[in-house]
CSV table of C-alpha atoms in Angstrom, one decimal:
chain,number,residue,atom,x,y,z
A,1,MET,CA,-13.3,-6.2,0.6
A,2,THR,CA,-16.2,-6.8,3.0
A,3,PRO,CA,-15.9,-3.4,4.9
A,4,PHE,CA,-16.6,-1.5,1.7
A,5,LEU,CA,-19.6,-3.5,0.6
A,6,GLU,CA,-22.2,-2.3,3.1
A,7,PRO,CA,-21.7,1.4,2.3
A,8,LEU,CA,-21.8,0.6,-1.4
A,9,GLU,CA,-25.0,-1.4,-0.9
A,10,LYS,CA,-26.6,1.5,1.0
A,11,CYS,CA,-25.6,4.0,-1.7
A,12,LEU,CA,-27.3,1.7,-4.3
A,13,GLN,CA,-30.6,2.7,-2.7
A,14,ILE,CA,-30.1,6.4,-3.4
A,15,ASP,CA,-32.0,7.7,-6.4
A,16,ASN,CA,-29.4,10.1,-7.6
A,17,PRO,CA,-28.2,9.1,-11.1
A,18,GLU,CA,-24.6,10.4,-10.5
A,19,ILE,CA,-24.3,8.4,-7.3
A,20,LEU,CA,-25.9,5.3,-8.9
A,21,HIS,CA,-23.5,5.6,-11.9
A,22,ASN,CA,-20.5,5.5,-9.6
A,23,VAL,CA,-21.7,2.9,-7.3
A,24,LEU,CA,-22.7,0.6,-10.1
A,25,TRP,CA,-19.3,1.0,-11.7
A,26,ALA,CA,-17.8,0.0,-8.4
A,27,PHE,CA,-19.9,-3.1,-8.3
A,28,SER,CA,-19.0,-3.8,-11.9
A,29,TYR,CA,-15.3,-3.7,-11.1
A,30,LEU,CA,-15.8,-5.8,-7.9
A,31,THR,CA,-17.7,-8.5,-9.7
A,32,ASP,CA,-15.2,-8.7,-12.6
A,33,GLY,CA,-12.9,-11.0,-10.7
A,34,GLU,CA,-12.7,-14.2,-8.8
A,35,ASN,CA,-15.8,-16.2,-7.8
A,36,ALA,CA,-15.1,-15.5,-4.1
A,37,GLN,CA,-15.6,-11.8,-4.8
A,38,ILE,CA,-18.8,-12.5,-6.7
A,39,GLU,CA,-20.0,-14.6,-3.8
A,40,GLU,CA,-19.5,-11.7,-1.4
A,41,ILE,CA,-21.5,-9.4,-3.6
A,42,LEU,CA,-24.3,-12.0,-3.9
A,43,MET,CA,-24.5,-12.2,-0.1
A,44,LEU,CA,-25.6,-8.5,-0.1
A,45,GLY,CA,-28.8,-9.5,-1.9
A,46,ILE,CA,-28.7,-6.6,-4.4
A,47,GLU,CA,-30.4,-8.5,-7.3
A,48,ASN,CA,-33.8,-6.9,-6.8
A,49,ARG,CA,-32.3,-3.4,-6.9
A,50,LEU,CA,-30.3,-4.3,-10.0
A,51,VAL,CA,-33.4,-5.5,-11.7
A,52,GLU,CA,-35.2,-2.2,-10.9
A,53,LEU,CA,-32.3,-0.3,-12.3
A,54,LEU,CA,-32.3,-2.2,-15.6
A,55,SER,CA,-35.3,0.0,-16.5
A,56,HIS,CA,-33.6,3.3,-15.5
A,57,GLN,CA,-34.0,6.0,-18.1
A,58,ASP,CA,-30.4,7.3,-17.7
A,59,PHE,CA,-27.9,5.4,-19.8
A,60,GLU,CA,-25.2,6.4,-17.4
A,61,VAL,CA,-27.0,4.2,-14.8
A,62,LEU,CA,-28.1,1.5,-17.2
A,63,ALA,CA,-24.6,0.7,-18.7
A,64,PRO,CA,-22.8,-0.2,-15.4
A,65,CYS,CA,-25.9,-2.0,-14.2
A,66,LEU,CA,-25.9,-4.2,-17.2
A,67,ARG,CA,-22.2,-4.8,-16.8
A,68,THR,CA,-22.7,-5.8,-13.1
A,69,VAL,CA,-25.5,-8.2,-14.0
A,70,GLY,CA,-23.4,-9.7,-16.7
A,71,ASN,CA,-20.5,-10.1,-14.3
A,72,LEU,CA,-22.7,-11.8,-11.7
A,73,LEU,CA,-23.8,-14.3,-14.3
A,74,THR,CA,-20.2,-15.3,-15.1
A,75,GLY,CA,-19.5,-16.9,-11.7
A,76,GLU,CA,-19.4,-20.6,-10.9
A,77,ASP,CA,-22.2,-22.8,-12.1
A,78,ASP,CA,-24.1,-22.7,-8.8
A,79,GLN,CA,-23.8,-18.9,-8.7
A,80,THR,CA,-24.9,-18.5,-12.3
A,81,ARG,CA,-27.9,-20.8,-11.7
A,82,VAL,CA,-29.0,-18.9,-8.6
A,83,ASN,CA,-28.5,-15.6,-10.3
A,84,GLU,CA,-30.4,-16.6,-13.4
A,85,GLN,CA,-33.3,-17.7,-11.3
A,86,ASN,CA,-33.3,-14.6,-9.1
A,87,LEU,CA,-32.9,-12.1,-11.9
A,88,CYS,CA,-35.4,-13.8,-14.2
A,89,HIS,CA,-38.0,-14.1,-11.4
A,90,ASN,CA,-37.5,-10.5,-10.3
A,91,THR,CA,-37.6,-9.2,-13.8
A,92,LEU,CA,-40.9,-11.1,-14.5
A,93,GLU,CA,-42.3,-9.8,-11.1
A,94,ASN,CA,-41.5,-6.2,-12.1
A,95,ALA,CA,-42.8,-6.5,-15.6
């Protein structure tokens, strides 16, 4: 799975709603699996970008972003704790 993650992460930085829609659904599917997959996604450090996209005006971007965040929060206890801290901290920082 690793060879595909870097290009996906780079596409997450593009401000095109159609591209974001597709990339976020890809991340959603990738994080809807085993904890090892979630760990690989976490190593990309995409939490800040996900928090930014939670305030996106386009529902086609927001829906898969919420799904991805939800999936990230369903990992092992350590993963969930780190994600809760990162996502909450980043959300408060961006408020």
